[in-house]
Short mmCIF file of C-alpha atoms in Angstrom, two decimals:
data_model
loop_
_atom_site.label_atom_id
_atom_site.label_comp_id
_atom_site.label_asym_id
_atom_site.label_seq_id
_atom_site.Cartn_x
_atom_site.Cartn_y
_atom_site.Cartn_z
CA MET A 818 -19.70 3.97 -12.79
CA SER A 819 -21.81 6.12 -10.56
CA GLU A 820 -20.58 9.70 -9.96
CA PRO A 821 -18.73 10.42 -6.86
CA ARG A 822 -20.90 11.51 -3.91
CA PHE A 823 -17.97 13.47 -2.30
CA SER A 824 -15.27 15.66 -3.84
CA VAL A 825 -11.64 16.73 -2.90
CA GLY A 826 -11.63 19.01 0.10
CA GLN A 827 -14.88 18.22 1.45
CA ARG A 828 -15.14 17.29 5.23
CA VAL A 829 -16.33 13.80 5.66
CA GLN A 830 -17.04 11.62 8.96
CA ILE A 831 -16.12 7.99 8.77
CA ALA A 832 -19.06 5.88 10.21
CA ASP A 833 -18.43 4.19 13.55
CA ARG A 834 -20.00 1.00 13.39
CA THR A 835 -18.53 -2.73 13.33
CA PRO A 836 -20.54 -5.23 10.95
CA PRO A 837 -19.97 -8.69 11.91
CA VAL A 838 -18.09 -9.54 8.59
CA HIS A 839 -14.58 -8.66 7.11
CA HIS A 840 -14.40 -4.88 6.63
CA ARG A 841 -11.57 -2.56 5.88
CA VAL A 842 -11.82 0.45 8.32
CA PRO A 843 -9.46 0.02 11.31
CA SER A 844 -11.14 0.84 14.68
CA TYR A 845 -8.80 3.77 15.25
CA ALA A 846 -10.43 5.72 12.53
CA LYS A 847 -14.13 5.01 13.04
CA GLY A 848 -16.17 7.96 13.95
CA HIS A 849 -13.43 10.56 12.90
CA VAL A 850 -13.70 13.52 10.48
CA GLY A 851 -11.16 14.21 7.78
CA VAL A 852 -10.88 15.98 4.55
CA VAL A 853 -11.23 14.10 1.14
CA GLU A 854 -7.67 14.17 -0.14
CA ARG A 855 -8.50 12.17 -3.49
CA VAL A 856 -11.28 10.45 -5.12
CA CYS A 857 -10.16 7.04 -6.31
CA GLY A 858 -11.94 4.12 -8.52
CA MET A 859 -14.86 1.80 -7.78
CA HIS A 860 -13.86 -1.49 -6.16
CA ALA A 861 -15.31 -4.52 -4.71
CA ASN A 862 -17.09 -4.12 -1.30
CA PRO A 863 -15.16 -6.28 1.14
CA GLU A 864 -18.31 -6.68 3.10
CA LEU A 865 -19.91 -8.42 0.33
CA CYS A 866 -17.13 -10.58 -0.91
CA ILE A 867 -17.54 -13.53 1.39
CA ARG A 868 -20.98 -14.02 -0.38
CA GLY A 869 -20.05 -13.47 -3.85
CA ASP A 870 -18.25 -10.76 -6.13
CA GLY A 871 -18.39 -7.71 -3.64
CA LYS A 872 -21.03 -6.13 -6.01
CA PRO A 873 -22.13 -3.38 -6.24
CA PHE A 874 -18.84 -2.02 -6.25
CA GLN A 875 -18.18 0.98 -4.05
CA ARG A 876 -16.02 4.17 -4.58
CA ILE A 877 -13.06 4.50 -2.62
CA TYR A 878 -11.81 8.07 -1.20
CA ARG A 879 -8.65 8.96 0.43
CA VAL A 880 -9.29 10.81 3.53
CA ARG A 881 -6.84 13.05 5.43
CA ILE A 882 -6.96 13.38 9.24
CA PRO A 883 -4.81 15.41 11.65
CA GLN A 884 -2.85 13.00 13.86
CA THR A 885 -3.58 15.37 16.93
CA ASP A 886 -7.38 14.31 16.24
CA LEU A 887 -6.49 10.82 16.16
CA TRP A 888 -4.61 10.33 19.22
CA ALA A 889 -4.20 12.03 22.62
CA PRO A 890 -1.68 12.60 23.61
CA TYR A 891 0.17 12.83 20.42
CA GLU A 892 3.90 13.42 20.09
CA GLY A 893 4.55 15.51 16.83
CA THR A 894 3.08 18.73 15.11
CA ASP A 895 -0.25 20.08 14.20
CA GLY A 896 0.92 19.59 10.37
CA ASP A 897 1.21 15.51 10.73
CA LYS A 898 -1.57 13.74 9.00
CA LEU A 899 -2.76 10.20 8.55
CA GLU A 900 -4.23 9.24 5.15
CA ILE A 901 -6.55 6.36 4.63
CA GLU A 902 -8.61 4.62 2.04
CA ILE A 903 -12.20 4.47 2.93
CA PHE A 904 -15.15 3.18 1.02
CA GLU A 905 -18.16 5.60 0.13
CA HIS A 906 -20.80 3.77 2.16
CA TRP A 907 -18.58 4.34 5.06
CA LEU A 908 -18.75 8.11 4.62
CA GLU A 909 -21.27 10.97 5.27
CA LEU A 910 -20.54 14.80 5.01
CA ALA A 911 -19.29 16.29 8.26
CA GLN A 912 -21.55 18.47 10.29
CA MET B 828 2.85 -31.76 -17.17
CA THR B 829 0.29 -34.78 -17.39
CA GLY B 830 -0.60 -37.58 -15.36
CA HIS B 831 -1.38 -36.26 -12.02
CA ASP B 832 -1.79 -39.72 -10.25
CA ASP B 833 2.02 -40.12 -9.61
CA HIS B 834 2.56 -37.24 -7.27
CA ASP B 835 1.04 -35.14 -4.56
CA HIS B 836 0.20 -31.47 -5.45
CA GLY B 837 1.17 -30.52 -1.70
CA ARG B 838 4.60 -31.63 -2.27
CA THR B 839 4.88 -30.06 -5.79
CA PHE B 840 3.96 -26.79 -4.45
CA GLN B 841 7.08 -25.26 -3.19
CA PRO B 842 8.56 -28.38 -2.14
CA ASP B 843 10.99 -26.91 0.67
CA HIS B 844 7.92 -26.01 2.68
CA PRO B 845 7.18 -28.02 5.98
CA GLU B 846 4.02 -29.80 5.83
CA PRO B 847 1.15 -27.70 7.11
CA THR B 848 0.10 -28.27 10.83
CA SER B 849 -2.33 -25.51 11.54
CA ASP B 850 -5.97 -25.53 10.50
CA ALA B 851 -5.61 -22.45 8.43
CA ALA B 852 -2.78 -23.83 6.39
CA LEU B 853 -4.50 -27.21 6.03
CA VAL B 854 -7.54 -25.36 4.60
CA GLY B 855 -5.40 -23.23 2.38
CA LEU B 856 -3.80 -26.32 1.09
CA ALA B 857 -7.20 -28.12 0.54
CA LEU B 858 -8.56 -25.10 -1.39
CA ARG B 859 -5.63 -24.84 -3.50
CA GLU B 860 -5.87 -28.39 -4.52
CA LEU B 861 -9.81 -28.13 -5.33
CA LEU B 862 -8.99 -25.09 -7.66
CA ILE B 863 -6.35 -26.96 -9.31
CA GLU B 864 -8.39 -30.18 -9.81
CA GLY B 865 -11.42 -28.01 -10.76
CA GLY B 866 -9.37 -26.56 -13.64
CA HIS B 867 -9.59 -23.23 -12.51
CA TYR B 868 -5.62 -22.77 -12.82
CA THR B 869 -2.80 -25.25 -13.13
CA ALA B 870 -0.07 -25.89 -10.58
CA GLU B 871 2.36 -24.57 -13.06
CA GLU B 872 0.76 -21.22 -13.33
CA GLU B 873 0.64 -20.95 -9.64
CA LEU B 874 4.53 -21.65 -9.40
CA ALA B 875 4.99 -19.19 -12.09
CA VAL B 876 3.13 -16.29 -10.20
CA ILE B 877 5.03 -17.16 -7.34
CA ALA B 878 8.29 -16.81 -9.12
CA GLU B 879 7.27 -13.70 -10.56
CA MET B 880 6.50 -12.18 -7.18
CA GLN B 881 9.78 -13.44 -5.70
CA GLY B 882 11.73 -12.09 -8.68
CA ALA B 883 10.47 -8.65 -8.19
CA SER B 884 12.71 -6.36 -6.13
CA PRO B 885 13.19 -2.78 -4.98
CA GLU B 886 15.05 -2.26 -8.46
CA ASN B 887 11.77 -1.69 -10.00
CA GLY B 888 10.73 0.83 -7.89
CA GLY B 889 14.07 2.57 -8.08
CA LYS B 890 13.61 2.58 -12.00
CA ILE B 891 10.25 4.60 -11.58
CA VAL B 892 12.04 7.12 -9.30
CA ALA B 893 15.09 7.79 -11.52
CA ARG B 894 12.75 8.34 -14.35
CA ALA B 895 10.64 10.73 -12.37
CA TRP B 896 14.00 12.54 -11.06
CA THR B 897 14.97 13.01 -14.76
CA ASP B 898 11.75 13.86 -16.52
CA PRO B 899 9.64 16.25 -14.88
CA GLU B 900 6.67 15.61 -17.19
CA TYR B 901 6.61 11.93 -16.30
CA LYS B 902 6.91 12.90 -12.52
CA LYS B 903 3.80 14.92 -13.12
CA ARG B 904 1.95 12.09 -14.68
CA LEU B 905 3.27 9.44 -12.09
CA LEU B 906 1.93 11.63 -9.01
CA ILE B 907 -1.54 12.13 -10.56
CA ASN B 908 -1.89 8.57 -12.01
CA GLY B 909 0.65 5.97 -10.95
CA LYS B 910 -1.46 3.06 -12.01
CA ASP B 911 -1.21 3.97 -15.64
CA SER B 912 2.39 5.86 -15.47
CA ILE B 913 4.20 2.78 -14.46
CA LYS B 914 2.96 0.80 -17.53
CA GLU B 915 5.14 3.21 -19.49
CA LEU B 916 8.19 1.52 -18.04
CA GLY B 917 6.49 -1.96 -18.37
CA PHE B 918 5.35 -2.44 -14.69
CA ASP B 919 1.54 -3.33 -13.81
CA LEU B 920 -0.01 -3.43 -10.24
CA GLU B 921 -3.60 -3.96 -11.81
CA PRO B 922 -6.18 -4.40 -10.33
CA TYR B 923 -4.73 -2.14 -7.64
CA GLU B 924 -4.55 1.62 -7.84
CA PHE B 925 -1.13 2.87 -7.34
CA THR B 926 -0.32 6.14 -5.55
CA VAL B 927 3.05 7.81 -5.31
CA MET B 928 3.71 10.18 -2.36
CA GLU B 929 6.32 12.80 -2.97
CA ASN B 930 8.85 13.65 -0.13
CA THR B 931 9.72 17.45 -0.16
CA ASP B 932 11.64 19.82 2.43
CA GLN B 933 8.40 20.21 4.32
CA VAL B 934 6.72 16.48 4.12
CA HIS B 935 7.92 13.17 4.87
CA ASN B 936 5.83 10.20 3.73
CA VAL B 937 5.65 6.71 5.25
CA ILE B 938 3.49 3.71 4.25
CA VAL B 939 1.91 1.18 6.48
CA CYS B 940 -0.92 -1.57 6.28
CA THR B 941 -2.51 -1.47 9.67
CA LEU B 942 -5.11 -4.21 8.74
CA CYS B 943 -2.74 -6.86 7.32
CA SER B 944 0.40 -6.24 5.09
CA CYS B 945 -0.56 -4.75 1.82
CA TYR B 946 2.51 -4.02 -0.11
CA PRO B 947 3.34 -3.14 -3.73
CA ARG B 948 5.21 -6.58 -4.34
CA ALA B 949 5.47 -6.22 -8.01
CA LEU B 950 7.48 -2.90 -7.42
CA LEU B 951 9.18 -3.53 -4.24
CA GLY B 952 9.63 -7.45 -4.01
CA MET B 953 8.74 -9.28 -0.93
CA SER B 954 8.11 -6.98 2.11
CA PRO B 955 10.45 -7.04 5.02
CA ALA B 956 9.50 -8.93 8.07
CA TRP B 957 9.32 -5.92 10.24
CA TYR B 958 6.72 -4.43 7.70
CA LYS B 959 4.43 -7.17 8.72
CA SER B 960 5.12 -6.87 12.57
CA ARG B 961 2.53 -5.97 14.68
CA ASN B 962 4.86 -3.54 16.20
CA TYR B 963 5.58 -1.67 13.09
CA ARG B 964 1.93 -1.82 12.07
CA SER B 965 0.38 -0.50 15.12
CA ARG B 966 3.15 2.00 16.28
CA VAL B 967 3.83 4.10 13.02
CA VAL B 968 0.14 5.35 13.04
CA ARG B 969 0.40 6.01 16.60
CA GLU B 970 3.80 7.50 16.93
CA PRO B 971 5.27 7.90 13.61
CA ARG B 972 8.28 10.15 14.54
CA ALA B 973 9.21 7.80 17.32
CA VAL B 974 9.13 4.60 14.94
CA LEU B 975 10.90 6.80 12.13
CA SER B 976 13.68 7.87 14.59
CA GLU B 977 14.39 4.16 15.38
CA PHE B 978 15.03 3.69 11.61
CA GLY B 979 17.33 6.70 12.01
CA VAL B 980 15.18 9.11 10.47
CA ASP B 981 15.16 12.29 12.93
CA LEU B 982 12.47 14.84 11.76
CA SER B 983 12.41 18.32 12.97
CA ASP B 984 9.13 20.06 13.70
CA ASP B 985 9.34 22.01 10.36
CA VAL B 986 8.61 18.66 8.45
CA ASP B 987 5.19 17.29 8.64
CA VAL B 988 4.58 13.45 8.69
CA ARG B 989 2.08 11.96 6.41
CA VAL B 990 1.27 8.03 7.36
CA HIS B 991 -0.48 6.55 4.49
CA ASP B 992 -2.47 3.44 5.85
CA SER B 993 -3.11 0.95 2.86
CA THR B 994 -6.44 -0.02 3.98
CA ALA B 995 -8.16 -1.13 0.81
CA GLU B 996 -7.43 -1.19 -2.96
CA LEU B 997 -4.52 1.21 -3.37
CA ARG B 998 -0.80 0.56 -3.08
CA TYR B 999 1.91 3.14 -2.19
CA MET B 1000 5.21 3.96 -2.89
CA VAL B 1001 7.40 7.07 -1.49
CA LEU B 1002 9.08 9.30 -4.07
CA PRO B 1003 12.28 10.20 -2.17
CA GLN B 1004 14.00 13.36 -2.52
CA ARG B 1005 17.02 13.45 -5.12
CA PRO B 1006 20.30 13.76 -3.36
CA ALA B 1007 22.33 16.93 -3.98
CA GLY B 1008 25.16 16.55 -6.29
CA THR B 1009 23.59 14.35 -8.76
CA ASP B 1010 22.80 16.86 -11.48
CA ASN B 1011 24.70 14.96 -14.32
CA TRP B 1012 23.97 11.41 -13.25
CA SER B 1013 22.51 9.19 -15.50
CA GLU B 1014 19.11 7.55 -15.00
CA ASP B 1015 20.70 4.10 -14.26
CA ASP B 1016 23.21 5.59 -11.84
CA LEU B 1017 20.23 7.41 -9.98
CA ALA B 1018 18.18 4.23 -9.91
CA ALA B 1019 21.21 2.31 -8.27
CA LEU B 1020 20.98 4.87 -5.34
CA ILE B 1021 17.48 3.80 -4.26
CA THR B 1022 16.89 1.60 -1.34
CA ARG B 1023 13.71 -0.54 -0.48
CA ASP B 1024 13.47 1.68 2.85
CA SER B 1025 13.48 4.95 1.03
CA LEU B 1026 10.49 3.68 -0.94
CA ILE B 1027 8.43 2.78 2.07
CA GLY B 1028 9.49 5.95 3.90
CA THR B 1029 11.73 4.46 6.82
CA GLN B 1030 14.55 6.25 5.13
CA ARG B 1031 14.59 9.76 4.14
CA ASP B 1032 18.07 10.71 2.94
CA LEU B 1033 19.85 8.58 0.06
CA SER B 1034 23.69 8.39 0.04
CA THR B 1035 25.64 9.07 -2.94
CA LYS B 1036 28.98 7.29 -1.42
#
């Protein structure tokens, strides 16, 4: 188990890319910045599963993004949030 | 069961299913037959897994909620580490992680899987058709308040919505709020109040009637 690269509360940016394989990042979240809500476990990398066992496993983080950042216009409040699971290799510290 | 020459795996597998016609269904059937013929698992084992999945129901989730309502220490453990805490009650979601999201006066949680239809079947049973629909999956992230309103949940602006998109290896359940006037209720009676939709988050208030 490698040490988590990110910790709870850090601002992270989700990569904006579309590899030509099955991946688990929906388009609407790509490129967006959020805060690490929770550090989760290590799991098979879905992009590698088609050719084997998904190793090396990647850590998953729950990332919290304000709904008003994701959608415009958004019918709701500034407190509304979306929380999503993102693999570590899709995240960078936000500028 | 021995002697596999006298019947067709395609027919022993859920015999009430229609013959597959799409390419994807035929590929799935062929793959399954190869796995069984290769000895990776048996048709009986497959049927047992299907039966177990179909046997699960939201009552399982209700038992977890009722325990959390009546045992504050259990609730703390559940919210921090759902995967291990449900094992205390005899449930197991391995290899998935399990995360319980607590509704409060200020927060309402709702679950979706926008990419497919991930759902904690062992705890909630089979998912409802609308949970798998493109309509729900695309709209509940984009306009959660409108979708919740269609389910009869009208949230005021002092309640924040949290939409949880189940995109990878976590599975979710909402911990609904305990209804007022149930202070002296038994754990079993409390469990009976809990509905499937309250565990998904498309219902907020539980009725004691």
